[in-house]
Short mmCIF file of C-alpha atoms and ligand atoms in Angstrom, two decimals:
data_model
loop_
_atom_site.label_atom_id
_atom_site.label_comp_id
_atom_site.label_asym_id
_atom_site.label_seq_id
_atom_site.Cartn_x
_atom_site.Cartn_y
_atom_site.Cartn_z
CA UNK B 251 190.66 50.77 48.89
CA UNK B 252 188.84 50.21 52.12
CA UNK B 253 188.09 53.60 53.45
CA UNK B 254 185.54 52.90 55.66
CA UNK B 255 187.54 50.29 57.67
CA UNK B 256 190.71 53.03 58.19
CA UNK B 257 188.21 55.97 58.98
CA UNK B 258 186.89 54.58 62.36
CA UNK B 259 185.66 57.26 64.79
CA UNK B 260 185.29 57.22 68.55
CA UNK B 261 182.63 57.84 70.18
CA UNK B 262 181.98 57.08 74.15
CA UNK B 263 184.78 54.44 74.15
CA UNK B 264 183.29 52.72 70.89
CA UNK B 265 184.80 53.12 67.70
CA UNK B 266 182.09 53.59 64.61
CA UNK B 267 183.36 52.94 61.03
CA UNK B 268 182.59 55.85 58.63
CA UNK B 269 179.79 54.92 57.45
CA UNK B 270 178.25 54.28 60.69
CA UNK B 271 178.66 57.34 61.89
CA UNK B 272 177.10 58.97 58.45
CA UNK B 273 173.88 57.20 58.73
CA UNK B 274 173.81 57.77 62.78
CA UNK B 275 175.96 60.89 63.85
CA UNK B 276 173.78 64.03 64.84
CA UNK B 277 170.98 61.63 65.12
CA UNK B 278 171.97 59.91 68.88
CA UNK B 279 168.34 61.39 70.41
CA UNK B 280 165.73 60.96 67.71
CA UNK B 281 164.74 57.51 69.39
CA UNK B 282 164.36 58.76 72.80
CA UNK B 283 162.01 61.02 71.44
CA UNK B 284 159.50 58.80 69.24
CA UNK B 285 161.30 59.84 65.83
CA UNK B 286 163.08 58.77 63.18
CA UNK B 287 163.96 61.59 60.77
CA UNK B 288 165.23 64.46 62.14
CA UNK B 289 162.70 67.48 62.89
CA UNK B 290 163.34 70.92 61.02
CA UNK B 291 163.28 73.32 63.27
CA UNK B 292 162.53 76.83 61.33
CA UNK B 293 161.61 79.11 64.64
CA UNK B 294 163.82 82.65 64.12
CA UNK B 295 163.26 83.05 67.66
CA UNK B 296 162.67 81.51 70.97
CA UNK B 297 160.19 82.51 73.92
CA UNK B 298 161.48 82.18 77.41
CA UNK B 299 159.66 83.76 80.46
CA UNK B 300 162.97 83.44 82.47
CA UNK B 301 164.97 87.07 81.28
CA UNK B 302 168.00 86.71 83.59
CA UNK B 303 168.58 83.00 82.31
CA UNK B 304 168.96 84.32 79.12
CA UNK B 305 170.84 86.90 79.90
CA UNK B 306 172.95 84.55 81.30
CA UNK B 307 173.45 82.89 78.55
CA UNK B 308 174.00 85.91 76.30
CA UNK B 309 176.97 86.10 78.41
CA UNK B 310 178.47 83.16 78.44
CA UNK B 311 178.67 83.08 74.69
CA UNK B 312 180.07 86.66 74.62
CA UNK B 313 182.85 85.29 76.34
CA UNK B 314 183.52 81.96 74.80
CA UNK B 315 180.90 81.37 72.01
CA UNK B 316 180.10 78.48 73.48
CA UNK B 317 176.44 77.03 72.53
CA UNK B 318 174.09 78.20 74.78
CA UNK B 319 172.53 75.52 77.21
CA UNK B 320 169.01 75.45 77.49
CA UNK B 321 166.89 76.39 75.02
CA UNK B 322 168.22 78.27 71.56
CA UNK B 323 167.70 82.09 71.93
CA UNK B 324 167.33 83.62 68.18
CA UNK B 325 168.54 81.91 65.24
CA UNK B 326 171.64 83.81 64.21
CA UNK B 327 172.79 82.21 67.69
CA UNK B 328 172.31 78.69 66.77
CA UNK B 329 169.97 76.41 64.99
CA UNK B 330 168.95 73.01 66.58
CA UNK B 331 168.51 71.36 62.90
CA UNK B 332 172.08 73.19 61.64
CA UNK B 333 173.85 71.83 64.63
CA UNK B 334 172.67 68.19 64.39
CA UNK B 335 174.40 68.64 60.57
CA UNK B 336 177.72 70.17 62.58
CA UNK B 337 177.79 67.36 65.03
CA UNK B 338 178.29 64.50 62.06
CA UNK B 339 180.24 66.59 60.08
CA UNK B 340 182.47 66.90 62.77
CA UNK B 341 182.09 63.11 64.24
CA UNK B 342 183.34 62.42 60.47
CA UNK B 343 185.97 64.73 60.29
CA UNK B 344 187.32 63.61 63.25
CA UNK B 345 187.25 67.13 65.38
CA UNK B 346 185.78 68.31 68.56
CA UNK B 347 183.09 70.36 66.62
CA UNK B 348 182.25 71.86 63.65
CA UNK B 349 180.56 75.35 62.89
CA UNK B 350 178.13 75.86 59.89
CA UNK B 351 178.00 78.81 57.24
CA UNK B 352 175.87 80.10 54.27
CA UNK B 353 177.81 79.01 52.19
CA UNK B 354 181.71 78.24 51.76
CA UNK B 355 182.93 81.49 50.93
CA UNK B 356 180.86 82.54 54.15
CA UNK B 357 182.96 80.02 56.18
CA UNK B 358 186.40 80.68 55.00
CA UNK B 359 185.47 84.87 55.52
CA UNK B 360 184.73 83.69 58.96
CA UNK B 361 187.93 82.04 59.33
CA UNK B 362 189.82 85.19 57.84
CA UNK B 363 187.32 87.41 60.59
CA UNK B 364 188.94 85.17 62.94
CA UNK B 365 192.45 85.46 62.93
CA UNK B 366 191.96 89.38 61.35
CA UNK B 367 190.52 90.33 64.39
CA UNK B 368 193.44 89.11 66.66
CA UNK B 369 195.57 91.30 64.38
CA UNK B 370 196.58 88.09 62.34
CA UNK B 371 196.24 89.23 59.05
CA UNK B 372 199.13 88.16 56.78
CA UNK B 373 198.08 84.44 55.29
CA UNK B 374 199.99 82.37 53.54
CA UNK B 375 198.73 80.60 50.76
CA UNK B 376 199.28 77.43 48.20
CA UNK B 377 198.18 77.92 44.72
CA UNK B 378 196.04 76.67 43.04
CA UNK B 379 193.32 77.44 45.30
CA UNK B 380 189.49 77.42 44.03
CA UNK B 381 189.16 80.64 41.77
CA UNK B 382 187.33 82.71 44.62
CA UNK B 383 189.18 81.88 47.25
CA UNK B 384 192.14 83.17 45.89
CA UNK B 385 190.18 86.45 44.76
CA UNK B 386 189.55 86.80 48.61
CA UNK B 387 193.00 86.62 49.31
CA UNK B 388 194.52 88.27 46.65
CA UNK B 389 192.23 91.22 46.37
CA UNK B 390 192.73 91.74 50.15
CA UNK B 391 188.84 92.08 50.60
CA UNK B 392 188.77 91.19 54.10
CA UNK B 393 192.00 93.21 55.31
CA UNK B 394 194.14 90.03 54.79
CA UNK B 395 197.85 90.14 53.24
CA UNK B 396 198.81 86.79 51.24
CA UNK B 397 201.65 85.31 50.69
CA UNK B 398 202.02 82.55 47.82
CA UNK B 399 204.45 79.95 48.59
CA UNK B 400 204.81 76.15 47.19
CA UNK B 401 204.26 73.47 49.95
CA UNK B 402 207.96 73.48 50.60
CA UNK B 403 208.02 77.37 51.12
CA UNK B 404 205.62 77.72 53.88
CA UNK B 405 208.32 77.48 57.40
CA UNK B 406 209.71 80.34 55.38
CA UNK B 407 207.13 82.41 54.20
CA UNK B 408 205.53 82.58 57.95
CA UNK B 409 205.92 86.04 59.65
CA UNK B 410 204.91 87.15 63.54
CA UNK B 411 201.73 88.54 62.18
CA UNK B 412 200.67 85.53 60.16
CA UNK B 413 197.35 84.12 61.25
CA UNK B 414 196.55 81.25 58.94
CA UNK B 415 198.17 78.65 56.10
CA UNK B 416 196.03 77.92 53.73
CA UNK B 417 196.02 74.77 51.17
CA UNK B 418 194.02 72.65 49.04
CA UNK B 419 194.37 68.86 48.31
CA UNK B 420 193.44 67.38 45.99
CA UNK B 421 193.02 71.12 44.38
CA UNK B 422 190.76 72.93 42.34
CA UNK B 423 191.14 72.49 39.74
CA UNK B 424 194.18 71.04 38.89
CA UNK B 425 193.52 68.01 41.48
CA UNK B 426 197.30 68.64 43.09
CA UNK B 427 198.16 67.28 46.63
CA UNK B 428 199.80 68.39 49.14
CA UNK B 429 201.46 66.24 51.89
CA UNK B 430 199.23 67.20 54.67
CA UNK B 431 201.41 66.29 57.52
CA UNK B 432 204.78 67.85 56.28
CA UNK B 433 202.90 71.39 55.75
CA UNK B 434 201.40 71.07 59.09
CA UNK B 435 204.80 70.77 60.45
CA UNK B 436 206.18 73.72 59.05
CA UNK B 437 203.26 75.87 60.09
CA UNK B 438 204.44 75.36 63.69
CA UNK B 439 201.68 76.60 66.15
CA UNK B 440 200.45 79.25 63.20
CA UNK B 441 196.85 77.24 62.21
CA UNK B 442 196.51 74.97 58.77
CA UNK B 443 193.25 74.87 57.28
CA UNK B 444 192.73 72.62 54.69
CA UNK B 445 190.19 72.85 52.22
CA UNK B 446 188.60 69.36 52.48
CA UNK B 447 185.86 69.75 49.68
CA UNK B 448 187.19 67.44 46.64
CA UNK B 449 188.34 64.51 48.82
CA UNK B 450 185.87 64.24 51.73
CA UNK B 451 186.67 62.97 55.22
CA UNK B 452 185.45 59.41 53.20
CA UNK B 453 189.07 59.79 51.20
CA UNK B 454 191.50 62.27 53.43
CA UNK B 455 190.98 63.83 57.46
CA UNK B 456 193.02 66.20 57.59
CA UNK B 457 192.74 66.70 61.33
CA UNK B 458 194.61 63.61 61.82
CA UNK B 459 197.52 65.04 59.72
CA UNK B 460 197.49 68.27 61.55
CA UNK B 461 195.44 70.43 60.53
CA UNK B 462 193.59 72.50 63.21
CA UNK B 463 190.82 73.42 60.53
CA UNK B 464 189.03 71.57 58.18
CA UNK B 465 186.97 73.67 55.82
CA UNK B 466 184.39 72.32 53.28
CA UNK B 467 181.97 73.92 50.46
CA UNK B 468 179.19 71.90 51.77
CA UNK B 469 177.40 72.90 48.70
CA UNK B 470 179.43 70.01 46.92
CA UNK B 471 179.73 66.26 48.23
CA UNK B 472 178.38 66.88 51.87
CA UNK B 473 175.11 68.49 50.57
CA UNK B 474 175.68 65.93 47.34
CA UNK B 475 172.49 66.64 45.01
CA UNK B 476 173.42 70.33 43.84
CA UNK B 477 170.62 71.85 45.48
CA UNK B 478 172.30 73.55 48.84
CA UNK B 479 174.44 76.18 48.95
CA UNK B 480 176.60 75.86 52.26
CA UNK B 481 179.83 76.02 54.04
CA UNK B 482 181.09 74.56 56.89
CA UNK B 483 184.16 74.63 59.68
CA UNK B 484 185.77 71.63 61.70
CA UNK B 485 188.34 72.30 64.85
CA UNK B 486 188.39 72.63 67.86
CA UNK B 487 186.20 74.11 70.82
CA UNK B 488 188.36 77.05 71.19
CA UNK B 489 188.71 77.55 67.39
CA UNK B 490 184.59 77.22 66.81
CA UNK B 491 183.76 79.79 69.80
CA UNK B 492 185.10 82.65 68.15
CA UNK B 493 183.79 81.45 64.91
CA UNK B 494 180.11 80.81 66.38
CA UNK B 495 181.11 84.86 67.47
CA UNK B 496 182.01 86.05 63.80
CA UNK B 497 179.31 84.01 62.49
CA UNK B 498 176.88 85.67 65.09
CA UNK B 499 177.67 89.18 64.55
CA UNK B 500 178.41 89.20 60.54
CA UNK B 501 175.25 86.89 59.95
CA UNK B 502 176.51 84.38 57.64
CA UNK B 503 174.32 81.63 59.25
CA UNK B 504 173.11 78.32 57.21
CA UNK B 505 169.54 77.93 56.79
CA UNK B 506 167.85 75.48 59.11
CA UNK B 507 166.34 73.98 55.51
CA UNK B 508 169.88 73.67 54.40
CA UNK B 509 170.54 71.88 57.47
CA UNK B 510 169.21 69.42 57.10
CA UNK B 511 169.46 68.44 53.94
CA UNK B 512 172.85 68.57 54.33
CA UNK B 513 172.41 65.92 57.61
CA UNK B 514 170.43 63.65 55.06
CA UNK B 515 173.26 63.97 52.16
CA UNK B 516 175.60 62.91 54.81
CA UNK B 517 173.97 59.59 55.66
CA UNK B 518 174.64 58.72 51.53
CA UNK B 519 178.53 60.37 51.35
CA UNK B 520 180.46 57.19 51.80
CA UNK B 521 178.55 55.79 49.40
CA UNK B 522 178.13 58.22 46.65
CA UNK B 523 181.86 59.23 47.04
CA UNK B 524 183.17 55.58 46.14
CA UNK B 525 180.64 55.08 43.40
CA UNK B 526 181.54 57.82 42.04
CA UNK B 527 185.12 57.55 42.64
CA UNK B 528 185.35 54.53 41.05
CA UNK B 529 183.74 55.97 37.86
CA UNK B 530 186.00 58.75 37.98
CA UNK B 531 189.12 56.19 37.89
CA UNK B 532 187.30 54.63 34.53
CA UNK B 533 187.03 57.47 32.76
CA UNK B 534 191.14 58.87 34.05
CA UNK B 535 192.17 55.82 32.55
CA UNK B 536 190.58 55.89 29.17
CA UNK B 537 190.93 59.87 28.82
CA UNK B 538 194.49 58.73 29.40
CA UNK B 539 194.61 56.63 26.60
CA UNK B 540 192.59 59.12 23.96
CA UNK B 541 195.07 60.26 21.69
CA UNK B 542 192.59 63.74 21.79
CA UNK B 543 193.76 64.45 25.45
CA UNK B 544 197.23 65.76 26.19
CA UNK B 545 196.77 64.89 30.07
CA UNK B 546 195.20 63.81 32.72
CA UNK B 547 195.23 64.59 36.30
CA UNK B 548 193.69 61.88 38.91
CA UNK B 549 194.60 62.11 42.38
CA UNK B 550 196.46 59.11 44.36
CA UNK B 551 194.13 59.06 46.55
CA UNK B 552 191.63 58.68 44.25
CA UNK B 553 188.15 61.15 44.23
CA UNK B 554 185.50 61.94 42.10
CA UNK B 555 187.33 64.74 40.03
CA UNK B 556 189.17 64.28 37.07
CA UNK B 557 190.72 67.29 35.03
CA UNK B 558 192.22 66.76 31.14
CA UNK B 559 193.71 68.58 28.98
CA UNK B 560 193.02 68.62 25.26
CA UNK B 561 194.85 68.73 21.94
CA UNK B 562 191.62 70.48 20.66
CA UNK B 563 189.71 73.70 21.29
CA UNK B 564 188.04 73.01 24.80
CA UNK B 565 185.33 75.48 23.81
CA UNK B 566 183.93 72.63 21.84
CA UNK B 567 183.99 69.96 24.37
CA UNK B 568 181.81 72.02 26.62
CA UNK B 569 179.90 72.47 23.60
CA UNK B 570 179.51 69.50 22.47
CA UNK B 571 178.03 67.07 25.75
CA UNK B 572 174.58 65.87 25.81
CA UNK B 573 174.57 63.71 28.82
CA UNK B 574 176.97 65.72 30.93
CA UNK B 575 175.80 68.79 32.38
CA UNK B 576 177.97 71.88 31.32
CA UNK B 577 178.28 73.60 34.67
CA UNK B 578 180.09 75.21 37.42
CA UNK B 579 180.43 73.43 40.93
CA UNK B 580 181.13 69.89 41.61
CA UNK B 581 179.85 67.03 43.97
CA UNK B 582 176.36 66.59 42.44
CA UNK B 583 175.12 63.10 42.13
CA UNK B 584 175.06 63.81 37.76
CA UNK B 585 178.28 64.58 36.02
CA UNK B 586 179.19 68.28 35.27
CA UNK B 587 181.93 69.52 33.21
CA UNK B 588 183.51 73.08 32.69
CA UNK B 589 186.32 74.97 31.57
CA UNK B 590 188.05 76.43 34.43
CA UNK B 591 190.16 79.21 32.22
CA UNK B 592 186.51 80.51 31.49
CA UNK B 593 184.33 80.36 34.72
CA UNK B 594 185.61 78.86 38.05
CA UNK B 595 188.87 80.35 37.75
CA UNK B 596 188.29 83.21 35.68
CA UNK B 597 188.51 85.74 38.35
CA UNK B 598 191.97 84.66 38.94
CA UNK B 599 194.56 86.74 36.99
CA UNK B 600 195.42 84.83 33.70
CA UNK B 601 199.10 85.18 34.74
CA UNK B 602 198.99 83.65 37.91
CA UNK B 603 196.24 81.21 36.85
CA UNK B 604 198.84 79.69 34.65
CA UNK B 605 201.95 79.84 37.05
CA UNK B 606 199.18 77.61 39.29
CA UNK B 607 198.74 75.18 36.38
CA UNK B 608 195.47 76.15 35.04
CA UNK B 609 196.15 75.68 31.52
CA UNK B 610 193.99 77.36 29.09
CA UNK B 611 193.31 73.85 27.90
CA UNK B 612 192.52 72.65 30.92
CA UNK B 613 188.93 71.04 31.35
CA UNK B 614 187.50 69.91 34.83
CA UNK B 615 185.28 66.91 35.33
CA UNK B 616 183.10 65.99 38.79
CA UNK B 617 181.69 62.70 38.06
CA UNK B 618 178.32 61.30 39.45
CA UNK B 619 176.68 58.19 39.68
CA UNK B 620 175.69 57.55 35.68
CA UNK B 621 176.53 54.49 33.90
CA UNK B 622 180.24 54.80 33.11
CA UNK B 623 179.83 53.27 29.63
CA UNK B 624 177.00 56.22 29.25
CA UNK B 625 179.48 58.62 30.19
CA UNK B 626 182.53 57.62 28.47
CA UNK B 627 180.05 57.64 24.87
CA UNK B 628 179.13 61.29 25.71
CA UNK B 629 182.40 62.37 26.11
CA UNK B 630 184.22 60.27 23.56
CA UNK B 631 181.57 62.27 20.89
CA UNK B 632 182.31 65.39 22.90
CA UNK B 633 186.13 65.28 22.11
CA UNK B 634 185.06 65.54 18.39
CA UNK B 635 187.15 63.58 15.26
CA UNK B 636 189.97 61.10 16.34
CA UNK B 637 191.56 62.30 13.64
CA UNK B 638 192.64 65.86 15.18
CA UNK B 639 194.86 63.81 17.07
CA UNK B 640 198.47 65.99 17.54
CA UNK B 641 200.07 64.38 15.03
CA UNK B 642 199.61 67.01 12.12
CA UNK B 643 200.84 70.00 14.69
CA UNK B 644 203.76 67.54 16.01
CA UNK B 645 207.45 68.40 15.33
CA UNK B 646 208.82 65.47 16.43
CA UNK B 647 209.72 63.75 19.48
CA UNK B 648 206.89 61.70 21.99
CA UNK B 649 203.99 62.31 22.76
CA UNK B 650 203.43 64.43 25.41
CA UNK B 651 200.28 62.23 26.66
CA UNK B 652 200.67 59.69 29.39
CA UNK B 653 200.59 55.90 29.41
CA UNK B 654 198.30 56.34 32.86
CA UNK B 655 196.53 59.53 34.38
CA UNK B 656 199.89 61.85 35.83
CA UNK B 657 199.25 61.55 39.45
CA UNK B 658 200.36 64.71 40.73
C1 PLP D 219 183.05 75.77 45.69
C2 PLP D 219 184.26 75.83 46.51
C3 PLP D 219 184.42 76.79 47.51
C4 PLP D 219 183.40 77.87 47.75
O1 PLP D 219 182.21 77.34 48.27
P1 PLP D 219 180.76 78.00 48.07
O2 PLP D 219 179.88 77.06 48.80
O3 PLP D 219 180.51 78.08 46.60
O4 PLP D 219 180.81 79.36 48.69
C5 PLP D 219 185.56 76.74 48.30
N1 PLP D 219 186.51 75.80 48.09
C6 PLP D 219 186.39 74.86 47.13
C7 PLP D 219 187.48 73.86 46.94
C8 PLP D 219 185.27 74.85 46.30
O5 PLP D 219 185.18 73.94 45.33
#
């Protein structure tokens, strides 16, 4: 797979492979002005001994949320450090712009805030969804109304008050994909977001399939080293003015801090996403052929995330890893494993947790950048006896396991 050569982004007439841009994008000035990394920025607030400027300004992004010219004016406004990080993400995502958030839960509120406040509140939804995501929905926290459909149910699930459709793909955490293009036909002019997070604009832009917004937990690959917690929005101009509004009147802004570490996991993305892609395809293909695992799930187009399902009591896999990190979230550069039943999903009814295809069995894997052979040993003694293979439980027939990971 040569991602970086179909991912080329344009910029002033040139087109910039992927991994160009991740090393360079949000970074165009630092030359001009002597440096090399990018200065953090940590002012709160701004002086400025011209008051009618200002209020100028204060103006103008009342009525479009566009970013102030001139100088920033307080930092729930903007962040000079948080929007070089929005400029690359969005040069990578291939969008006009991109609007940063605390974290992604912040982001997708905004997004909800959004289309709410235009009296859009009925969403319609594609399950699985990550676990708190479809708490949000489901629970109606924000005011929303959700509708679950399949991908095929979408054109006819849509109502005059819907506001947003809302998918996952590859999805956590059953790593299901939608065809991108086909839902963003049926949404018609109603708004797609796609939750980007598991495949990254290095494996899947959903902008170029339709999509008018492109939502990531930045707190996974983007930020890529498990220690930001972070969210972020690409669209359109129009799209990110009323979300720069939400964002400045709910306060859900991202740390300047956060900014740019996020700018600096960027500039590795391409990089640690194939690594550890490639890993993740190792491992698919041997869990596949463990007579201890009932199934695999590995997306087609490929990704760090793998999720099996056991013969045995998962319980005891999480229990039973040394190398691997037994842990919520995903995206870090060391492997983490955990039991979505338990923790990411648990606030998900059990009912419709299973309908989504959350087995209880189910086991989710984000692979980092270890030594395959390192990893496979850890969870090869995590899976416990060979022996407890399905055979003694078996009434006949085939084995349910696959020759090759299902690609779903
Ligand atoms: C983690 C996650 C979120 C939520 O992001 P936070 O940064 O934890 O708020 C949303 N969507 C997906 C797919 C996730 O994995």
């Amino acid at each position: 797979m040569d991602w970086d050569k179909d991912a080329r982004t344009h910029t002033r007439g040139t087109t910039r492979a992927l991994a160009t841009e991740a090393v360079h994008a949000g970074r165009d000035d630092l030359a001009r002005q002597g440096l090399h990394a990018p200065p953090i920025d940590l002012s709160t607030t701004y002086p400025s001994y011209d008051s009618r400027g200002e209020a100028a300004r204060i103006d103008s992004f009342a009525a479009t949320g566009a970013e102030p010219d001139g100088p920033p004016v307080y930092g729930r406004l903007g962040n000079p450090t948080v929007a070089r990080f929005e400029t690359a993400l969005a040069r990578l995502e291939g969008t006009e712009t991109a609007v940063a958030f605390a974290s992604g839960m912040a982001a997708l509120s905004a997004v909800l805030l959004v289309r709410g406040s235009m009296g859009l509140r009925h969403v319609v939804a594609v399950r699985p969804l990550y676990g708190c995501s479809d708490h949000l929905l489901t629970a109606g926290l924000l005011g929303s109304e959700v509708t679950w459909t399949d991908p095929a149910g979408v054109a006819d699930a849509l109502r005059p008050d819907t506001g947003l459709v809302l998918v996952e793909s590859p999805a956590n955490p059953t790593l299901a994909e939608v065809d991108l293009r086909a839902v963003a036909h049926a949404c018609g002019s109603v708004p797609l977001l796609v939750d980007n997070t598991f495949a990254t604009p290095v494996l899947q832009r959903p902008a170029a399939h339709g999509a008018r917004l492109v939502l990531h937990s930045a707190t996974k690959y983007l930020g890529g080293h498990g220690d930001v917690l972070a969210g972020v929005v690409a669209c359109d101009e129009e799209f990110a003015g009323r979300l720069r509004q939400i964002r400045f009147a709910t306060g859900g802004v991202l740390h300047p801090l956060a900014g740019y570490l996020l700018l600096r996991g960027l500039s590795t993305l391409p990089v640690r996403v194939r690594a550890a892609s490639a890993n993740a395809a190792e491992l698919a293909r041997r869990l596949a052929a463990d007579p201890r695992v009932a199934r695999v799930h590995y997306p087609r187009i490929g990704g760090a995330m793998v999720s099996f399902e056991v013969h045995g009591d998962p319980h005891e896999v999480i229990g039973g890893v040394r190398l691997v990190t037994p842990a919520v979230s995903l995206g870090s550069v060391d492997t983490l494993i955990q039991h979505p039943a338990s923790i990411s999903h648990r606030i998900v009814d059990a009912d419709d947790r299973r309908d989504a295809g959350v087995s209880d069995r189910l086991l989710r894997l984000s692979v980092g950048l270890e030594d395959v052979d390192d990893l496979w040993a850890d969870l090869d003694g995590a899976l416990g006896e060979r022996t407890g293979a399905p055979e003694g439980g078996r009434t006949g027939g085939t084995a349910d396991r696959p020759e090759a990971p299902a690609r779903n």
